[in-house]
XYZ file of C-alpha atoms in Angstrom:
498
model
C 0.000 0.000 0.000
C 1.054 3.257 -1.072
C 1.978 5.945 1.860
C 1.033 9.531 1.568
C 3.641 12.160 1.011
C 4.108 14.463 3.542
C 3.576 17.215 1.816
C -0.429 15.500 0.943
C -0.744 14.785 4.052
C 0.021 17.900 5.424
C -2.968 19.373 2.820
C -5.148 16.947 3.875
C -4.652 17.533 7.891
C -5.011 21.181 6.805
C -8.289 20.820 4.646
C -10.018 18.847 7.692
C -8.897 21.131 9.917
C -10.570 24.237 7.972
C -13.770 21.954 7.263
C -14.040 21.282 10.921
C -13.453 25.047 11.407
C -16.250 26.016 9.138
C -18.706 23.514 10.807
C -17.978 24.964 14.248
C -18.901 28.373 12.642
C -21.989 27.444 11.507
C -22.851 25.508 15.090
C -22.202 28.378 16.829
C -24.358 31.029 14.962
C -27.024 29.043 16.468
C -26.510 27.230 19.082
C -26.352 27.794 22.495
C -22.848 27.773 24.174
C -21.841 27.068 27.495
C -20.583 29.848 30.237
C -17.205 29.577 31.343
C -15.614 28.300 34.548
C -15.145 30.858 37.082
C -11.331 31.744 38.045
C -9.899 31.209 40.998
C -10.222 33.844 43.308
C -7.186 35.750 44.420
C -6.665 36.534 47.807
C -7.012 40.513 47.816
C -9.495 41.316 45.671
C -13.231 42.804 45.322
C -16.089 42.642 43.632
C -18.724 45.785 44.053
C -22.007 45.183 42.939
C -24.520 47.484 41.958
C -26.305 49.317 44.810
C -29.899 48.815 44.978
C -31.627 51.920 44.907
C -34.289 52.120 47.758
C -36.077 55.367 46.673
C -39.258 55.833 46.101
C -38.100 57.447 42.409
C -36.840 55.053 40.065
C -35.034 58.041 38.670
C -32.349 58.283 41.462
C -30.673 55.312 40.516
C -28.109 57.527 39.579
C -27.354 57.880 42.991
C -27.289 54.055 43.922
C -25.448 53.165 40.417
C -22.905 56.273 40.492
C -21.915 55.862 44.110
C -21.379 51.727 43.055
C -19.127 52.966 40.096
C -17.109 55.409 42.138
C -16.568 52.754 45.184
C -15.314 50.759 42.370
C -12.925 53.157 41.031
C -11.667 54.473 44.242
C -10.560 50.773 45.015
C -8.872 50.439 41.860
C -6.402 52.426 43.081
C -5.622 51.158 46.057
C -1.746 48.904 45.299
C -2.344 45.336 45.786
C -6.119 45.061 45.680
C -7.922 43.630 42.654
C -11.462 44.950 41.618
C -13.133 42.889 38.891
C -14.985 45.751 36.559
C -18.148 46.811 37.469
C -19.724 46.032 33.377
C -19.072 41.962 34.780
C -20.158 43.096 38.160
C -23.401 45.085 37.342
C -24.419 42.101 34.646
C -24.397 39.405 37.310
C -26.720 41.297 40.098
C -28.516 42.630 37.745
C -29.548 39.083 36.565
C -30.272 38.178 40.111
C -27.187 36.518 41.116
C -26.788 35.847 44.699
C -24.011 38.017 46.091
C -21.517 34.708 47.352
C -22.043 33.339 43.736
C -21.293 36.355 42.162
C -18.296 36.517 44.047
C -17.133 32.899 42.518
C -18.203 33.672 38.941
C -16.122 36.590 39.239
C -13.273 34.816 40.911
C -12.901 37.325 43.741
C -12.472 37.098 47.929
C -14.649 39.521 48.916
C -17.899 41.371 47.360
C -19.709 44.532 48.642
C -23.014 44.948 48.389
C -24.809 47.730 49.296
C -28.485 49.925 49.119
C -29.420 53.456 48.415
C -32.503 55.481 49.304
C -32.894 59.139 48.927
C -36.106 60.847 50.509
C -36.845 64.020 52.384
C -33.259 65.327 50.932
C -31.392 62.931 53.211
C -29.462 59.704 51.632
C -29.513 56.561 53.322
C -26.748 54.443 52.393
C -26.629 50.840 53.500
C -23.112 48.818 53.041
C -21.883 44.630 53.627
C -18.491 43.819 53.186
C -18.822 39.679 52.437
C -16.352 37.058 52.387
C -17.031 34.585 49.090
C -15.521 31.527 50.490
C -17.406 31.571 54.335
C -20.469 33.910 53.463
C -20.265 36.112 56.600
C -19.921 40.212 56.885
C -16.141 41.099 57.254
C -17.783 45.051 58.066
C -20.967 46.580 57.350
C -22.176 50.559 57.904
C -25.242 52.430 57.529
C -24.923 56.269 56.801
C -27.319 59.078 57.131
C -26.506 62.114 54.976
C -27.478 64.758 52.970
C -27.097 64.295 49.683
C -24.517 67.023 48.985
C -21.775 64.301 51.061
C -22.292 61.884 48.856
C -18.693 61.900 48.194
C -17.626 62.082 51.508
C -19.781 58.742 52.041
C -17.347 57.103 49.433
C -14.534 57.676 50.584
C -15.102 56.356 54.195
C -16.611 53.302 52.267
C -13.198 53.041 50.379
C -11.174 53.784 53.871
C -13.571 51.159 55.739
C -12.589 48.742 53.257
C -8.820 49.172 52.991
C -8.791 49.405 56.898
C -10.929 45.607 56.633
C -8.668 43.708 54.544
C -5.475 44.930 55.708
C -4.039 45.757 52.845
C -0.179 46.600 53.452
C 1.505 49.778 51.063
C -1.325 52.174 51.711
C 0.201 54.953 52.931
C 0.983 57.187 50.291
C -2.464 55.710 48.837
C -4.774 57.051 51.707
C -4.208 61.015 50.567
C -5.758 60.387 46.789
C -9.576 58.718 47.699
C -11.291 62.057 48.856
C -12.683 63.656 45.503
C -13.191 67.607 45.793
C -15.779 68.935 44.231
C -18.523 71.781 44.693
C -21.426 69.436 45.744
C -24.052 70.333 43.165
C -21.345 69.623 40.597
C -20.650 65.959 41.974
C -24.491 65.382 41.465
C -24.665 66.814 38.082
C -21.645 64.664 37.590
C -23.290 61.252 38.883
C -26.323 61.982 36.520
C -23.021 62.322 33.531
C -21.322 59.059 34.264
C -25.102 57.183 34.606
C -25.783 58.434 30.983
C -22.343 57.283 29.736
C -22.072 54.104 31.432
C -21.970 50.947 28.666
C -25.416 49.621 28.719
C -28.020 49.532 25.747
C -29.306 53.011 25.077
C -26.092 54.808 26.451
C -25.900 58.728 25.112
C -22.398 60.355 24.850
C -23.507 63.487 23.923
C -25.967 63.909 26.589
C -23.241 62.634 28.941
C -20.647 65.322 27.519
C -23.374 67.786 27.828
C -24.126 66.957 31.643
C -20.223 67.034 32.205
C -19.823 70.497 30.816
C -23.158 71.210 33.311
C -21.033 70.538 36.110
C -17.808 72.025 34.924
C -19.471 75.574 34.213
C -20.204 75.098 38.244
C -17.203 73.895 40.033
C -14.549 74.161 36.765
C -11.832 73.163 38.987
C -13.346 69.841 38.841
C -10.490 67.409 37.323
C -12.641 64.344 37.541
C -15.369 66.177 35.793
C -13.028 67.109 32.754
C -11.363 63.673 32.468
C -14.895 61.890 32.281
C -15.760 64.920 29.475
C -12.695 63.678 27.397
C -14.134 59.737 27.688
C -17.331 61.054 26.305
C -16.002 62.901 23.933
C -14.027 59.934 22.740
C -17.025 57.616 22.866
C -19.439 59.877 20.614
C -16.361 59.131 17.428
C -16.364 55.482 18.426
C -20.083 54.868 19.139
C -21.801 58.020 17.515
C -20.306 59.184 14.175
C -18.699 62.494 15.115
C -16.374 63.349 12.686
C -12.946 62.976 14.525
C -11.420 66.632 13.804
C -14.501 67.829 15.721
C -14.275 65.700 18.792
C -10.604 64.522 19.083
C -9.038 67.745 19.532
C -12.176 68.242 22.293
C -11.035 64.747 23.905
C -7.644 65.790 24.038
C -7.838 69.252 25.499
C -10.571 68.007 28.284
C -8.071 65.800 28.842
C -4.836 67.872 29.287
C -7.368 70.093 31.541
C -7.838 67.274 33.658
C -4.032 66.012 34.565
C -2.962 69.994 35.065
C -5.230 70.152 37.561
C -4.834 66.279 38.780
C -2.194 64.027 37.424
C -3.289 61.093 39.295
C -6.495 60.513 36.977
C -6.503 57.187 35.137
C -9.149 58.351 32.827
C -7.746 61.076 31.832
C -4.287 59.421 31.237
C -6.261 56.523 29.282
C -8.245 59.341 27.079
C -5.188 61.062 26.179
C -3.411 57.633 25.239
C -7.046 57.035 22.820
C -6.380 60.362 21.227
C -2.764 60.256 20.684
C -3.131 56.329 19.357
C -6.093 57.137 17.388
C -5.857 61.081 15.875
C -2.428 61.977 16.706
C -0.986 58.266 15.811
C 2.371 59.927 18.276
C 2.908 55.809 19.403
C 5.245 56.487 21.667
C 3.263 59.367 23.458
C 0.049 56.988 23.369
C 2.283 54.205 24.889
C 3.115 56.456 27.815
C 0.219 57.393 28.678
C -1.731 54.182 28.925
C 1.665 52.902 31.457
C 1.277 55.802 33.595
C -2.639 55.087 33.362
C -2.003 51.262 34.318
C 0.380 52.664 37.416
C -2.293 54.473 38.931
C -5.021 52.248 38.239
C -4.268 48.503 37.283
C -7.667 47.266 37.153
C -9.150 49.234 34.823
C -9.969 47.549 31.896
C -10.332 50.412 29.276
C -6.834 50.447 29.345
C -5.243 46.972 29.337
C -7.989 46.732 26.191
C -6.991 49.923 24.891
C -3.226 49.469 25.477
C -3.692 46.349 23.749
C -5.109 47.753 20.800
C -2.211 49.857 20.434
C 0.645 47.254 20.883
C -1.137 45.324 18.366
C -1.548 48.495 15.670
C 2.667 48.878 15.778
C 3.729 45.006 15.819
C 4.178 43.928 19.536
C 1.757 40.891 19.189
C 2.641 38.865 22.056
C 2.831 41.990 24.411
C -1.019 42.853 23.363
C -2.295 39.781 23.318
C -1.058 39.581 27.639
C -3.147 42.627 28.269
C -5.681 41.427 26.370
C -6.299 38.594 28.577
C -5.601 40.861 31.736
C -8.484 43.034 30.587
C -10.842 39.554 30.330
C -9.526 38.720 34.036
C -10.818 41.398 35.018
C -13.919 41.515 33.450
C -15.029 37.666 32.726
C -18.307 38.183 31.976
C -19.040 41.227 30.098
C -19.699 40.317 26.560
C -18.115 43.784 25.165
C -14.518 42.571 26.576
C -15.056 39.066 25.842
C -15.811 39.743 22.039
C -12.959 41.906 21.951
C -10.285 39.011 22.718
C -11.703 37.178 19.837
C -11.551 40.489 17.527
C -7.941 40.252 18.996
C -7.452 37.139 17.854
C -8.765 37.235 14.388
C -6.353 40.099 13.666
C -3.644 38.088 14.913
C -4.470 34.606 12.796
C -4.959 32.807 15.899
C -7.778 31.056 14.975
C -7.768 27.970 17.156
C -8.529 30.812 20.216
C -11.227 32.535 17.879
C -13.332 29.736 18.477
C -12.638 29.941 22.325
C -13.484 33.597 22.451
C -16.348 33.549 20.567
C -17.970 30.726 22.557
C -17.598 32.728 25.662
C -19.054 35.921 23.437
C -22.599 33.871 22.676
C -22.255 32.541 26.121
C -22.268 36.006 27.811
C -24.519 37.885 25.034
C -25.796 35.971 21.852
C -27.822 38.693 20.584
C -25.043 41.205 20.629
C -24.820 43.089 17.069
C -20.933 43.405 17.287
C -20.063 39.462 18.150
C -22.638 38.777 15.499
C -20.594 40.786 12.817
C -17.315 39.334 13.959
C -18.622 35.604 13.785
C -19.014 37.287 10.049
C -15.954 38.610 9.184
C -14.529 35.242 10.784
C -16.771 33.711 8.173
C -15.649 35.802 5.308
C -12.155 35.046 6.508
C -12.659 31.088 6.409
C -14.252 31.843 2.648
C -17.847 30.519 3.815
C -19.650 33.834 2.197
C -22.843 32.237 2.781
C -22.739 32.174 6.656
C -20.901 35.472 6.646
C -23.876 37.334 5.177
C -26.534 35.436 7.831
C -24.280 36.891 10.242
C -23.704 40.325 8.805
C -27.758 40.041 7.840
C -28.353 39.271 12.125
C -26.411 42.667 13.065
C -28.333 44.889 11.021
C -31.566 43.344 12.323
C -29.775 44.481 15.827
C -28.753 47.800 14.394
C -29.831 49.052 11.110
C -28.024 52.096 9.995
C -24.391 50.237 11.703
C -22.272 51.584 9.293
C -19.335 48.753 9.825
C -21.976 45.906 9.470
C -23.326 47.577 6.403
C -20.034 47.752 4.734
C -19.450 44.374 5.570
C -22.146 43.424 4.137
C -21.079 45.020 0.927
C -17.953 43.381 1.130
C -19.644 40.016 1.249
C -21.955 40.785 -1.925
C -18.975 41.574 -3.810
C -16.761 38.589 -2.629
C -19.640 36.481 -3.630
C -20.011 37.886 -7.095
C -22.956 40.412 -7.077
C -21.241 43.755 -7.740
C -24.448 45.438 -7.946
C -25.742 45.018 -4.504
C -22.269 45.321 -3.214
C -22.471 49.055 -5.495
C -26.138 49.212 -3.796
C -24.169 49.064 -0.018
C -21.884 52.126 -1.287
C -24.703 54.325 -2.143
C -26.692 53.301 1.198
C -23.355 54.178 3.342
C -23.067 57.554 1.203
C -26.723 58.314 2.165
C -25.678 58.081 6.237
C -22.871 60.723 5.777
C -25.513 63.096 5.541
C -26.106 62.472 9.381
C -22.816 60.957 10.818
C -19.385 60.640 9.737
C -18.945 57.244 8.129
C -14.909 56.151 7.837
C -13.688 56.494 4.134
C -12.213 53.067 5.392
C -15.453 51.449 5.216
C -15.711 52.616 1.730
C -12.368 51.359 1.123
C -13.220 47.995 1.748
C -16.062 47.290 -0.603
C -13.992 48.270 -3.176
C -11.276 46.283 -2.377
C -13.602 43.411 -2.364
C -14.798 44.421 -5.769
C -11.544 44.505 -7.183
C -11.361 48.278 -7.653
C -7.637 49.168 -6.083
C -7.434 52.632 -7.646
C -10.687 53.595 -5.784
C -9.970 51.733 -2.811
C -6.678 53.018 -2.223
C -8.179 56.369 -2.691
C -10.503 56.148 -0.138
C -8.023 54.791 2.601
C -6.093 58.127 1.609
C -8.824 60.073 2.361
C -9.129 58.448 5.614
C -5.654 58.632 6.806
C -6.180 62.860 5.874
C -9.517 62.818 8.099
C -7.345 61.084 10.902
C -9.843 58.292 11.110
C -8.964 55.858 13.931
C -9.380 52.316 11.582
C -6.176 53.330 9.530
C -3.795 52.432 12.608
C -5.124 48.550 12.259
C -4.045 48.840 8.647
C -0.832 45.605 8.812
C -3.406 43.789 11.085
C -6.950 44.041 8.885
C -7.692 40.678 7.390
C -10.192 42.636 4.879
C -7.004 44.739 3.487
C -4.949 41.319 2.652
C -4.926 41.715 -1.000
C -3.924 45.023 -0.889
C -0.583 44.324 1.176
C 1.553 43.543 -2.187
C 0.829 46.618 -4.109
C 3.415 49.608 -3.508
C 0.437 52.348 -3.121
C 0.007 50.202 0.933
C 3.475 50.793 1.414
C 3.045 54.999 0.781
C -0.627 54.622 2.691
C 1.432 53.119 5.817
C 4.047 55.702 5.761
C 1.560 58.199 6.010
C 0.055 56.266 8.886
C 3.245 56.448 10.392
C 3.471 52.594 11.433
C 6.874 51.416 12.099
């Protein structure tokens, strides 16, 4: 009996292994997936779960969910203390999780769980310190205030907490907790980071409009002006404003902030988005997000955002570490999760794709953004039929998306119908009338449709608008064919990409 060569039966490992890739795919866009097992819990660390607002008005769950997400962040900077993110923390009490499991799922010590009820302008604010392993209170407080201490409430909460689990290297900590801040502006404030905090429905401009509110009344307000130059970021990544209107905004709310407190992680993290994204100064961005992971390391915007970066300029195995730092922190929040297996796609590594996106249907199947990257994985693997289902399943999610409508244009043309593919172009133009939509996007249709001289002249045009998809430009899958031809070369000088 004949034996195969090894060079057929290398092709033939390789052609099962892509056909058994493909049928995954197509399991998965349908089928339910299991959750993951929960980490084991480190010794100092915390989860805080939403607050449970006790007021009679539903409305003032700003106070219970803004005092929860400022707990949160005060403990993140606390040296030796872990604090899973409050998106994984929020999802899991929200569903109804019982505070002890919660705890496990989120592979933490110690949870806090807490209520808040506002009546008769006084604030009631109820606190439990719980150990995850026996059950028990380690502390608990109840405070009577008016609202205007809000803030002062916090940071005993943080202090209490600290004092509890004995955490050593605190000293030069303890002096950077209390937050100073005219009191009407802290409220105003609250109502700002409510507004921008990621949930369905979240509104950046409102949010930059409320933080403005309470910078015109306390203006020395550094938090106020680093959360302004988050939302500022967030209505280009999430809204369609053109970037040479909001990124110079971002940036100088920014700067504002760390001249009047450099010990902001936001503010360090926005200016690292800005200089990555519009600036594309690598070094400067680099910088940044370091000194924003030395005041903060649990905050996951920037591992994820720092990862983003190391990925753009060529330092694979360095992004793809904080990348799964970011998902320690925050196991189950289906935004992160997704974003590993966009990280992985980028990088070819396809055999943790299917791990990622697992865990992405697991935490969220009906989640327009995993559905359009179980599409592009699709179009990757060449299965254009699946790719469009899943393309098709986003826009039923959100319509006008313009990166789910291009890809959906890709796919027509990859599949040989140019004329819906042209159809897609002339739908995107029609959104620029209301929103910015990336040249880029444009740029890849026509790359799918063969057209090089347009789409090289549409990446051109979005490297000159400072559009932040350019930096991904050696790492986009959908730009492969364009890699060989000398006009990528100039485009990537341009960028700037070493």
């Amino acid at each position: 009996m004949r034996r195969l060569s090894p060079h057929w039966a290398f092709f033939s490992f390789a052609v099962l292994g892509l056909l058994a890739f493909t049928l995954w795919l197509r399991y998965t866009a349908t089928a339910p997936t299991p959750a993951a097992a929960a980490p084991e819990p480190r010794p100092r660390s915390i989860a805080v779960l939403p607050f449970v607002n006790a007021s009679p008005d539903s409305a003032d769950e700003f106070f219970s969910d803004g005092m929860a997400e400022e707990v949160t962040a005060g403990l993140g900077r606390v040296p030796g203390l872990q604090v899973a993110a409050s998106t994984s923390a929020f999802a899991l009490r929200r569903a109804g999780e019982d505070p002890q499991e919660a705890g496990r799922r989120l592979g933490v010590a110690t949870v806090l769980e807490g209520s808040v009820r506002h009546a008769n302008d006084r604030l009631w604010v109820s606190v439990h310190l719980v150990s995850v392993s026996e059950g028990f209170d380690l502390w608990s407080e109840t405070y009577e205030r008016p609202p205007d201490e809000i803030a002062a409430v916090q940071e005993e909460i943080v202090r209490s907490i600290v004092a509890t689990l004995r955490i050593p290297g605190t000293g030069r900590w303890a002096d950077s907790v209390l937050i100073r801040s005219n009191p009407h502006a802290y409220l105003v404030y609250l109502r700002a980071r409510h507004a921008l905090a990621r949930r369905p429905g979240a509104d950046p401009s409102y949010a930059a409009a409320l933080y403005e509110e309470a910078i015109g009344l306390d203006s020395s307000f550094a938090p106020a002006w680093a959360e302004l130059a988050a939302a500022q970021l967030q209505r280009v990544l999430t809204q369609g404003a053109r970037p040479s209107e909001a990124m110079p905004a971002a940036r100088a709310a920014a700067i504002r902030a760390l001249v009047l407190d450099s010990s902001l992680a936001v503010a360090h993290t926005a200016l690292a988005q800005v200089r990555f994204l519009y600036d594309r100064d690598w070094p400067a961005a680099d910088s940044a997000f370091r000194r924003a992971m030395a005041i903060n390391p649990s905050r996951v915007e920037v591992h994820l955002w720092y990862a983003r970066l190391l990925l753009a300029i060529g330092r694979v195995d360095e992004a793809q570490m904080h990348a799964r730092r970011a998902l320690e922190l925050d196991p189950l929040d289906p935004e992160t999760i997704a974003y590993l297996g966009w990280h992985n796609l980028y990088t070819g590594r396809y055999a943790e794709v299917r791990e990622s996106f697992d865990r992405a249907l697991a935490a969220d199947s009906s989640r327009a953004e995993t559905r359009r990257l179980l599409g592009l994985l699709a179009e990757v693997m060449g299965d254009y039929e699946l790719a469009e289902s899943q393309y098709r399943a986003a826009l039923d999610r959100a319509p006008d998306d313009p990166e789910a409508l291009a890809a959906l244009g890709r796919v027509h043309a990859l599949g040989g119908r140019p004329g819906e593919a042209r159809a897609v172009l002339a739908r995107l133009d029609s959104l620029t009338a209301a929103r910015y939509v990336s040249p880029y996007l444009f740029a890849s249709i026509a790359e799918a449709l063969g057209d090089r001289r347009r789409a090289f002249a549409w990446l051109e045009e979005a490297v000159e608008d400072r559009a932040g998809d350019v930096v991904y430009l050696d790492r986009d899958p959908r730009l492969d064919r364009l890699r060989g031809d000398r006009r990528f070369a100039r485009v990537r000088r341009i960028v700037g990409l070493p």
